GROMACS .gro file of C-alpha atoms in nm:
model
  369
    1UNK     CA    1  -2.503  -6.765  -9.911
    2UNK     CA    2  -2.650  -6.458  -9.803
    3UNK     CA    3  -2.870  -6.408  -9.473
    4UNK     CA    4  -3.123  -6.298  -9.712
    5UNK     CA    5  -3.166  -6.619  -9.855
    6UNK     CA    6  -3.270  -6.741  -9.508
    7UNK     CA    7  -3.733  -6.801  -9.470
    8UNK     CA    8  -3.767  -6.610  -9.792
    9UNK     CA    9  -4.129  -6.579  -9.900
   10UNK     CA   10  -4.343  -6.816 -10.162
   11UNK     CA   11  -4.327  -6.520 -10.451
   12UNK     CA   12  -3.960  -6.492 -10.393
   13UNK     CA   13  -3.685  -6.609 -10.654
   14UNK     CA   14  -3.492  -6.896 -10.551
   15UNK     CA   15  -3.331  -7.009 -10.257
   16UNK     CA   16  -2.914  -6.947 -10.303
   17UNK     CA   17  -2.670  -7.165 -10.069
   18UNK     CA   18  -2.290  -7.153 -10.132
   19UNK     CA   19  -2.124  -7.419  -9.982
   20UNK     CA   20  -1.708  -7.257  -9.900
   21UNK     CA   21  -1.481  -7.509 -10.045
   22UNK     CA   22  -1.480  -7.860  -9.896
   23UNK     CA   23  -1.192  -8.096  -9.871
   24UNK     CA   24  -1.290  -8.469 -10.005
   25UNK     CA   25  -1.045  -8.624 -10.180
   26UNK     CA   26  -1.222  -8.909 -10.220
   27UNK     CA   27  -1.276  -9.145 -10.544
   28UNK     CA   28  -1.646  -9.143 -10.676
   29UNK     CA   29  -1.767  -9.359 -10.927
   30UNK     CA   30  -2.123  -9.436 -11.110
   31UNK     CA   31  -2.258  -9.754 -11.146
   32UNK     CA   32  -2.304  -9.816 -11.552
   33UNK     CA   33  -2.630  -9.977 -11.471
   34UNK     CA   34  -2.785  -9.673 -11.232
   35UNK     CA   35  -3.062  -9.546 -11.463
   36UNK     CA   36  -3.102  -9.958 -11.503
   37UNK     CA   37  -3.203  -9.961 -11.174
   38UNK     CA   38  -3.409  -9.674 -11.113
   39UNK     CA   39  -3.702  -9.788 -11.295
   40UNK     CA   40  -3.773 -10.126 -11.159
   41UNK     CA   41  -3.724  -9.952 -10.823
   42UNK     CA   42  -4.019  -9.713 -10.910
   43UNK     CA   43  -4.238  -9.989 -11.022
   44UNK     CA   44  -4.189 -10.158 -10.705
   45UNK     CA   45  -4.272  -9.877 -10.468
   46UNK     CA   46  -4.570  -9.797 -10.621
   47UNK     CA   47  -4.692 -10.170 -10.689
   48UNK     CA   48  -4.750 -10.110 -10.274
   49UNK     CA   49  -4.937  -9.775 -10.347
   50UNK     CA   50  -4.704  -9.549 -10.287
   51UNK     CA   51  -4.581  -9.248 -10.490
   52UNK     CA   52  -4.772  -9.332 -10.752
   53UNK     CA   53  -4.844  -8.976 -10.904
   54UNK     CA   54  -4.823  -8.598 -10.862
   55UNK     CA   55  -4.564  -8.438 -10.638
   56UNK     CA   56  -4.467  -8.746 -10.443
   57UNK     CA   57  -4.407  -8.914 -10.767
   58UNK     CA   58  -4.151  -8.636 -10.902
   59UNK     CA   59  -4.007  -8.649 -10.536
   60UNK     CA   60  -3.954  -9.031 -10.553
   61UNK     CA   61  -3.792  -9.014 -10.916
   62UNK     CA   62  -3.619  -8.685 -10.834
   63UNK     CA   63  -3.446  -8.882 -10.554
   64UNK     CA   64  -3.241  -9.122 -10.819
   65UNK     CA   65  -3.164  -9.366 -10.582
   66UNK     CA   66  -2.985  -9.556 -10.812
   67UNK     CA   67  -2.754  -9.300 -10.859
   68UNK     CA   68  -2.702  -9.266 -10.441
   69UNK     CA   69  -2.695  -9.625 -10.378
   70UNK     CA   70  -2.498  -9.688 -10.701
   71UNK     CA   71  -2.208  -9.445 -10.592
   72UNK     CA   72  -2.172  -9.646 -10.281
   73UNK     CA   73  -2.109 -10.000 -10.466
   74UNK     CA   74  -2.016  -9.855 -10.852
   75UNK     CA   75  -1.919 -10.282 -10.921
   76UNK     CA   76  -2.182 -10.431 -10.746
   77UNK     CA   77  -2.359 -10.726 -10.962
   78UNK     CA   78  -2.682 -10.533 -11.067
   79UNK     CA   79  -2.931 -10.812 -10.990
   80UNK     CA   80  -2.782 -10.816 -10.648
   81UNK     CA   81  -2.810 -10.426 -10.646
   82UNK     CA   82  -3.136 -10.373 -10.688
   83UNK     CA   83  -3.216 -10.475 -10.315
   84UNK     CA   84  -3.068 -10.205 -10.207
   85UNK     CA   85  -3.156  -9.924 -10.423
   86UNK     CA   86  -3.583 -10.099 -10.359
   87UNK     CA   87  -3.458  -9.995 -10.003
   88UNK     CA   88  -3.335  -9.650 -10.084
   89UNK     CA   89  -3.660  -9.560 -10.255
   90UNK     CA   90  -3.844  -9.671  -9.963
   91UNK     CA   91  -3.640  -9.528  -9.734
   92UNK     CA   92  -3.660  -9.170  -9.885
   93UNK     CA   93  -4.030  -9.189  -9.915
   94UNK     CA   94  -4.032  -9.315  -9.528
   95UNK     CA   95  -3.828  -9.005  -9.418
   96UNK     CA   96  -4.063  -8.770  -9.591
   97UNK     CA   97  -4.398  -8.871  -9.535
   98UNK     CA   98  -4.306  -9.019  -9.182
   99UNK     CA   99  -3.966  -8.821  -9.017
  100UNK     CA  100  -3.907  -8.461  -9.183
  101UNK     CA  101  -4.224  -8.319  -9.280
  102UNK     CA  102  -4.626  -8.268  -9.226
  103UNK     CA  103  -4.806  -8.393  -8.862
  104UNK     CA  104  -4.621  -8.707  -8.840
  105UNK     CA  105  -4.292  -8.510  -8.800
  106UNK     CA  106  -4.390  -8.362  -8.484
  107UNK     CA  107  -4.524  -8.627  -8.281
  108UNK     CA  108  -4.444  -8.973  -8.191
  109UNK     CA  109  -4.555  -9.305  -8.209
  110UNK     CA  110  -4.509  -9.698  -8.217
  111UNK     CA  111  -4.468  -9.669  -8.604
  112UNK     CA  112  -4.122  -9.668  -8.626
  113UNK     CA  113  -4.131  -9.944  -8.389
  114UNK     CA  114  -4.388 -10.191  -8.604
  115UNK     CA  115  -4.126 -10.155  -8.910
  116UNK     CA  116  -3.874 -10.310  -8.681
  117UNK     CA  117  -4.094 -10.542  -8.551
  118UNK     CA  118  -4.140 -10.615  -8.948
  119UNK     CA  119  -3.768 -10.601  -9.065
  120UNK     CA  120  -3.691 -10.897  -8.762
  121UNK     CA  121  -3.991 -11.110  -8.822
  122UNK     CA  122  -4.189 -11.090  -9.134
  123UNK     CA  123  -4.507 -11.167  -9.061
  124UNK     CA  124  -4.521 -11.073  -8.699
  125UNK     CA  125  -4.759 -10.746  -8.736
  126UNK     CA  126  -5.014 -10.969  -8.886
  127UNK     CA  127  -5.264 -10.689  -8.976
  128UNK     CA  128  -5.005 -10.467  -9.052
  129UNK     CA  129  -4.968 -10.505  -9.437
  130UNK     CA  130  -5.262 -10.290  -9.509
  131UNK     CA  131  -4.976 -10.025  -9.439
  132UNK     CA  132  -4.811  -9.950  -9.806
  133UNK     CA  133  -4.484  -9.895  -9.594
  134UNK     CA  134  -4.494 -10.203  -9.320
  135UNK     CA  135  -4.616 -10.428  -9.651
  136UNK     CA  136  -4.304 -10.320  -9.844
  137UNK     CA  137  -4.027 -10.365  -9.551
  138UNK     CA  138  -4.190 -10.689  -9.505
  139UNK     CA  139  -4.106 -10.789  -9.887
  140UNK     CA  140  -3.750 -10.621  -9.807
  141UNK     CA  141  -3.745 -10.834  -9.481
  142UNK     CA  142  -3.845 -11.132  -9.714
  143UNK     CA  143  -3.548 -11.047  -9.989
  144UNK     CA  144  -3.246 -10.991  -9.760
  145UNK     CA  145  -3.350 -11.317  -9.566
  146UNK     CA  146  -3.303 -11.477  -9.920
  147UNK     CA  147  -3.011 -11.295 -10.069
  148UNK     CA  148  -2.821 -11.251  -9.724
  149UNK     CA  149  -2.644 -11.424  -9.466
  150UNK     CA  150  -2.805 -11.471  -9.107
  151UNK     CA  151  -2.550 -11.239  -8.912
  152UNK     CA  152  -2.584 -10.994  -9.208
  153UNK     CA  153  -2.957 -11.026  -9.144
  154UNK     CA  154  -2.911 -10.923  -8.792
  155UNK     CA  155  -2.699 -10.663  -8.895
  156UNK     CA  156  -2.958 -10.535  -9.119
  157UNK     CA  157  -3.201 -10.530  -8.821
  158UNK     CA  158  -2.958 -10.354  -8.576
  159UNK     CA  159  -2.874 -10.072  -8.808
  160UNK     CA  160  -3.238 -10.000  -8.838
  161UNK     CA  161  -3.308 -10.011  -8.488
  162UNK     CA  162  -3.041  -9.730  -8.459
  163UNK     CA  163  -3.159  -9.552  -8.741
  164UNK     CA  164  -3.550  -9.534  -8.579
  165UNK     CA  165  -3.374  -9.444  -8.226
  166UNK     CA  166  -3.246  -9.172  -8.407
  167UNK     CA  167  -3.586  -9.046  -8.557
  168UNK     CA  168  -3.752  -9.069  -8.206
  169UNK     CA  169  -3.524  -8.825  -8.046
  170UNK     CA  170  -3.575  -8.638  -8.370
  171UNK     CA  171  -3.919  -8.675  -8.313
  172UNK     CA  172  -3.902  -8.554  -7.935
  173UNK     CA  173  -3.672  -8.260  -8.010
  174UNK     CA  174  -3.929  -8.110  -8.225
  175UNK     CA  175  -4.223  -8.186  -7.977
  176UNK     CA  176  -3.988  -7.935  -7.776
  177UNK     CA  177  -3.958  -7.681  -8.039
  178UNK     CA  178  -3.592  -7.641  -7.954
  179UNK     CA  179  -3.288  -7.682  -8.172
  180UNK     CA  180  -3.064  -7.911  -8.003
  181UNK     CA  181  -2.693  -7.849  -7.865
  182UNK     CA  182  -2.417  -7.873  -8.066
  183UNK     CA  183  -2.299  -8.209  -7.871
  184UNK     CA  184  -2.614  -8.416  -7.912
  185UNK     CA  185  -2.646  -8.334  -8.246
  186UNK     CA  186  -2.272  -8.457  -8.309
  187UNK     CA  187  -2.393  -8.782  -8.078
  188UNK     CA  188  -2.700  -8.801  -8.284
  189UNK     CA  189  -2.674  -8.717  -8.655
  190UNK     CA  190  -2.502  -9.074  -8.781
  191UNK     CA  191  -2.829  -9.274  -8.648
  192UNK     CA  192  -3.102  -8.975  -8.765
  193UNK     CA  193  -2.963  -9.045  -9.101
  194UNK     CA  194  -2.946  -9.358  -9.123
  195UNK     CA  195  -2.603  -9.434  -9.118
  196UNK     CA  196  -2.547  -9.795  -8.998
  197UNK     CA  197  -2.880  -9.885  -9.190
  198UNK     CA  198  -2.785  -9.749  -9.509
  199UNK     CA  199  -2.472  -9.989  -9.535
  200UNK     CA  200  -2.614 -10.287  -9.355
  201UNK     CA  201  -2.763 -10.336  -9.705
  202UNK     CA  202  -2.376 -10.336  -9.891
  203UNK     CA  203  -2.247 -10.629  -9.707
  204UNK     CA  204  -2.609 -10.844  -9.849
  205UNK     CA  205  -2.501 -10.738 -10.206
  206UNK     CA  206  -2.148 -10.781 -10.171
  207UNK     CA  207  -2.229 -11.163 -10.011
  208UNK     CA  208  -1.949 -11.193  -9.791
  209UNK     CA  209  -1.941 -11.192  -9.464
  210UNK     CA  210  -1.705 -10.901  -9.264
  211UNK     CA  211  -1.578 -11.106  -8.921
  212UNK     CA  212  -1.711 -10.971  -8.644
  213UNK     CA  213  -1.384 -10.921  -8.456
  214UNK     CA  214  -1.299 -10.675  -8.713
  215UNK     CA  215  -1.616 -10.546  -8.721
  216UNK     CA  216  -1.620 -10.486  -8.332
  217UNK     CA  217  -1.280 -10.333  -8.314
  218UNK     CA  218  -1.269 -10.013  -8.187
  219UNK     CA  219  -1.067  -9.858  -8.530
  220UNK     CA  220  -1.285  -9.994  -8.763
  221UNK     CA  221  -1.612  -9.898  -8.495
  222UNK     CA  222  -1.428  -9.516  -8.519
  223UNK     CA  223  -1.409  -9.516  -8.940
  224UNK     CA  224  -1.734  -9.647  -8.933
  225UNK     CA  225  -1.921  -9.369  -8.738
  226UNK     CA  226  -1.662  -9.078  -8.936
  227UNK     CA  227  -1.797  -9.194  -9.269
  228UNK     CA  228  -2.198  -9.172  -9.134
  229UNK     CA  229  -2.098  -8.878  -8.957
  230UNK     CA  230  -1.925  -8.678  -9.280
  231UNK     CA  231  -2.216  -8.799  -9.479
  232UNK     CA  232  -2.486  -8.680  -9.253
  233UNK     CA  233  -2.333  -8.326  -9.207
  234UNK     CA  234  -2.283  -8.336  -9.628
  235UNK     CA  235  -2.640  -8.397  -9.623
  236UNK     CA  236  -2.690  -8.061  -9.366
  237UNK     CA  237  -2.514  -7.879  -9.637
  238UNK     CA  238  -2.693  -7.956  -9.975
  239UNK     CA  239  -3.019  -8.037  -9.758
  240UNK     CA  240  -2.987  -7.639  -9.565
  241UNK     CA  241  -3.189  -7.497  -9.863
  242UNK     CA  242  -3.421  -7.713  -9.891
  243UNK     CA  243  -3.526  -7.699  -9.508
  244UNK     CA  244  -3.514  -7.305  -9.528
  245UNK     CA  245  -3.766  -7.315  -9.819
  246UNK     CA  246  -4.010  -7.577  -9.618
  247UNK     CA  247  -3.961  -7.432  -9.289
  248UNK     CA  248  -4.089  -7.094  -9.445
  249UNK     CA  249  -4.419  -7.260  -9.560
  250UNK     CA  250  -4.514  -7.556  -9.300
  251UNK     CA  251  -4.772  -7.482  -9.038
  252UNK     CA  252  -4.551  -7.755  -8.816
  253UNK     CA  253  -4.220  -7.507  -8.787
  254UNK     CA  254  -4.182  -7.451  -8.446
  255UNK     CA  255  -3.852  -7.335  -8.432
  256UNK     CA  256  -3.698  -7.671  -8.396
  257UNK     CA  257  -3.403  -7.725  -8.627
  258UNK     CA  258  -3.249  -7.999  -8.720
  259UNK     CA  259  -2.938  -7.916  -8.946
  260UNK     CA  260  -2.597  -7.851  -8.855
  261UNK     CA  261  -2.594  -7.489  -8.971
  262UNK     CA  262  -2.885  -7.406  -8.796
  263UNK     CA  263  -2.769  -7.573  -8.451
  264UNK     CA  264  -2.407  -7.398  -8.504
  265UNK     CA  265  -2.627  -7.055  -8.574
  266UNK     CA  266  -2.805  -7.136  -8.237
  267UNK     CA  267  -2.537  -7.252  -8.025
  268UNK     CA  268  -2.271  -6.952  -8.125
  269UNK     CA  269  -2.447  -6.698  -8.215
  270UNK     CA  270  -2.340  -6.685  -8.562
  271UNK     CA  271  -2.452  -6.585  -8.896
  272UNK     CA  272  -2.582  -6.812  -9.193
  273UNK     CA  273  -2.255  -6.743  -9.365
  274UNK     CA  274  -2.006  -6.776  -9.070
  275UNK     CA  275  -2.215  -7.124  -8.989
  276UNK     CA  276  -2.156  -7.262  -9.326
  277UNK     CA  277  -1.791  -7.215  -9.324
  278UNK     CA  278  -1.786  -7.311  -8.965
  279UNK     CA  279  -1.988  -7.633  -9.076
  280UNK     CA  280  -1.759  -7.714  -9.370
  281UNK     CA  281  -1.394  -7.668  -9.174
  282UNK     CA  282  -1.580  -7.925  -8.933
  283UNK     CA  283  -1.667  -8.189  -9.205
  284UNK     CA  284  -1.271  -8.082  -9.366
  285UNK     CA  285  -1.134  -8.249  -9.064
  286UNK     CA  286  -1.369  -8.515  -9.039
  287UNK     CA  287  -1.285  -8.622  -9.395
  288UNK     CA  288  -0.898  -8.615  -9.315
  289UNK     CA  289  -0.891  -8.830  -9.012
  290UNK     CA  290  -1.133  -9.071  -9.201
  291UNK     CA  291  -0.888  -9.106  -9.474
  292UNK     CA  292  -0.581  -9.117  -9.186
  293UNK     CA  293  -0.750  -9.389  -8.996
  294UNK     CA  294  -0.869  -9.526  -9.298
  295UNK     CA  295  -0.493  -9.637  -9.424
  296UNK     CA  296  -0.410  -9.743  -9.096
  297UNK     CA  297  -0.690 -10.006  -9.054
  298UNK     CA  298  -0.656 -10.119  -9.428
  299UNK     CA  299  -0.313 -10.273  -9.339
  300UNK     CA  300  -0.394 -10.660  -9.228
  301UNK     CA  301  -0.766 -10.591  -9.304
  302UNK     CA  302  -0.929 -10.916  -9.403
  303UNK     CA  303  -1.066 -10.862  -9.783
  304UNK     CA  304  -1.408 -10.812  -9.706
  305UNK     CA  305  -1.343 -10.533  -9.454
  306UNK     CA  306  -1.136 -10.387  -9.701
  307UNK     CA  307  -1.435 -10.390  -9.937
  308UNK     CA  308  -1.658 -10.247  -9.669
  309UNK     CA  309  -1.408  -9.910  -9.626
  310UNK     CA  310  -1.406  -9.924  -9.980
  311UNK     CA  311  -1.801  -9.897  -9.973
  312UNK     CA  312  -1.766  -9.610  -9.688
  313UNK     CA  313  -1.499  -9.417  -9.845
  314UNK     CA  314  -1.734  -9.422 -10.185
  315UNK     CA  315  -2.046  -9.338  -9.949
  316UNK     CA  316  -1.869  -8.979  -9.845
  317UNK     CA  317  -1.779  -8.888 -10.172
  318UNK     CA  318  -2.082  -9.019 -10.353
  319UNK     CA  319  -2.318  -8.903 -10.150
  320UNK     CA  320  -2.173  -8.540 -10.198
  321UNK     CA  321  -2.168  -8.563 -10.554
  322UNK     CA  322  -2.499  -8.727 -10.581
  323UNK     CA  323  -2.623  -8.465 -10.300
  324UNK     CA  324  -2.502  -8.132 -10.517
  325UNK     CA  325  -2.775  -8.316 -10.804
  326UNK     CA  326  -3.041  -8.485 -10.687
  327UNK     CA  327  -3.382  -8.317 -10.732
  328UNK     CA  328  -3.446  -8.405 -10.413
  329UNK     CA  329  -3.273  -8.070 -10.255
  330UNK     CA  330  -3.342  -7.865 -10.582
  331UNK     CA  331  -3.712  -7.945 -10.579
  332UNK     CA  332  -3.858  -7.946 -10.227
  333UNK     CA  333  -4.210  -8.048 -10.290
  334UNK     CA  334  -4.259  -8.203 -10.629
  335UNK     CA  335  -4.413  -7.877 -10.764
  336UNK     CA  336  -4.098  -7.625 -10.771
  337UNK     CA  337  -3.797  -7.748 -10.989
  338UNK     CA  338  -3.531  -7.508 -10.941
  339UNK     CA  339  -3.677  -7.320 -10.593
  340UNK     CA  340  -3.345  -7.410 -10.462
  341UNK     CA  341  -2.992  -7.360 -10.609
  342UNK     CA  342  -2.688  -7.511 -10.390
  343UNK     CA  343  -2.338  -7.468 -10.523
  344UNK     CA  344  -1.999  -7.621 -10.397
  345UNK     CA  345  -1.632  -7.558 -10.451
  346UNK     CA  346  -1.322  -7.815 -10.348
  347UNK     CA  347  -1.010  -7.766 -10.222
  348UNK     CA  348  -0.720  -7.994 -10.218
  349UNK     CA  349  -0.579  -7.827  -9.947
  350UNK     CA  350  -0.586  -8.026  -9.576
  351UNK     CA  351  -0.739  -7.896  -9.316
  352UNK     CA  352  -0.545  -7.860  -8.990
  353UNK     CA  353  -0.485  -8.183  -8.798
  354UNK     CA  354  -0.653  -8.309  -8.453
  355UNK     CA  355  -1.000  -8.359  -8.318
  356UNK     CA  356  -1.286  -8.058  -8.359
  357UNK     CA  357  -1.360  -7.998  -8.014
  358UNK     CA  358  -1.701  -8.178  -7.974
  359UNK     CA  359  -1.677  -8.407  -7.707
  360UNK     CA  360  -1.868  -8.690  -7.872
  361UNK     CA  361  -1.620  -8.703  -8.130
  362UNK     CA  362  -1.317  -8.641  -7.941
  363UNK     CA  363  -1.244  -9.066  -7.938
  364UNK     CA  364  -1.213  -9.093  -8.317
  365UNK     CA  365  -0.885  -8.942  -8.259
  366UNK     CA  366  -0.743  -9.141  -8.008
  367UNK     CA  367  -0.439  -9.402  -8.088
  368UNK     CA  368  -0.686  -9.691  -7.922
  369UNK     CA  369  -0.938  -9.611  -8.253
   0.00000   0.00000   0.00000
């Protein structure tokens, strides 16, 4: 990746981002029913109105959320599947149209909240399903009630209350028009992406509940926010083009940035280039203490908290492969396939051992994790 890459012009050729070689060691599987999967998922989305044609509609199939959620559980039952992939295609269209682009980005609002308000008592916001997106959570609200258990349920609810905690300091960073520091971001990232939500919906389709004494320890607590973590900066990486290109032609840019290379450019003073590779050696040693802390909390690990490291060990590795692919990040509007070309290279080499020197992180090395 060159700095010339960087806010290039509409007439320009393509946006170019080399990603330096990442360590991820990780298995990655598809599921044989992802393209399955996809379609019903469409049909749903749009039976509320949304994405129904042009751009949004290429955006919404570009996404293949079947192939993102599908990496995460490659065995999962399809029937019991589907949930969460209906969720993925919402999600994505939610995070457009309502978090990372166009007027709504840059201000904020009880929105966010009303979903919640949906997602823990369908029904409650009792004029609010003339909303495509508060009518469709409801129906999700509805499903996982059926398919899942009441503490999963909960769970389900909790992990999106983090995730829209997460979009409102989004939301207030960019009514600053400042790029954040280097620690909140590290603090923040896992709930901005949806993290905790994301694989609230795995333990639904798997069925089975993970005790909560396991789930409350402080190791598994530690492997849990590494995997969200990696993912989230993974998405910084394959996403950095496509912000560059939309940044360059919103009239909402206001010098706010919200991707890891652009907060490592800001906080030391570095180039495009020396950020990348500064971004990737961080994610390196995120992805080796994951898989160090991973094999230590695996041994006595009831079955289905094995099965849930399973799922987040899957969710780093799939989500990079299905990352480097997804239209999403190579078509950044619907109307330019190809305005964006990201490339990556692994490594099977380690990186070097012990924690990064960001202080929010610091804990997911210590022997009590």
């Amino acid at each position: 990746m060159s700095s010339t890459d960087v806010g290039v012009p509409a007439s320009a050729e393509a946006i170019r981002v080399e990603i330096p070689p990442r360590y991820c060691p990780l298995p990655c599987a598809e599921h044989p029913d992802a393209r399955r999967l996809n379609a019903p998922a469409a049909a749903w989305l749009n039976g509320f109105g949304l994405c129904r044609d042009g751009a949004q509609h290429v955006r919404m199939t570009g996404n293949d959320c079947a192939g993102f959620y599908g990496r995460i559980m490659p065995g999962a039952p399809a029937a019991r599947l589907q949930v969460a992939v209906d969720w993925c295609v919402l999600m994505f269209a939610f995070d457009d149209l309502h978090c990372d682009e166009g007027p709504a980005s840059t201000r904020t609002g009880g929105f966010a909240a009303r979903l919640l308000r949906v997602l823990e008592a369908p029904g409650a916001v009792r004029d609010g399903f003339a909303d495509p997106f508060l009518a469709a959570t409801g129906d999700l609200a509805a499903r996982c009630r059926a398919q899942g258990m009441p503490v999963q349920v909960r769970r389900v609810v909790e992990g999106h209350s983090g995730w829209f905690r997460g979009v409102l300091w989004e939301f207030a960073c960019r009514r600053r028009g400042r790029t954040p520091s280097l620690d909140d971001y590290a603090r923040m990232r896992q709930h901005a992406a949806a993290g905790a939500a994301t694989l609230s919906w795995a333990e639904v389709v798997d069925g089975e509940e993970i005790p909560e004494r396991e789930l409350a320890s402080p190791a598994v607590q530690a492997l849990r926010q590494l995997a969200f973590t990696t993912a989230a900066f993974d998405d910084d990486l394959f996403s950095y083009g496509k912000e560059q290109w939309l940044a360059a032609r919103s009239a909402y840019s206001n010098g706010c940035r919200l991707n890891l290379v652009d907060v490592l450019i800001a906080e030391r003073s570095l180039s495009p280039v020396e950020a990348m590779e500064q971004a990737v050696a961080l994610n390196n040693r995120l992805t080796a203490r994951f898989l160090q802390l991973r094999d230590q909390v695996r041994q006595g690990a009831s079955e289905p908290l094995r099965r849930h490291m399973a799922h987040l060990s899957a969710l780093i590795g799939g989500n990079l492969e299905w990352g480097l692919r997804a239209g999403r990040y190579t078509d950044p509007d619907g109307r330019h396939p190809g305005a964006v070309v990201t490339t990556c290279s692994f490594t099977d080499t380690a990186p070097p051992a012990g924690p990064p020197g960001i202080a929010p992180v610091a804990w997911w090395w210590e022997d009590s994790a």
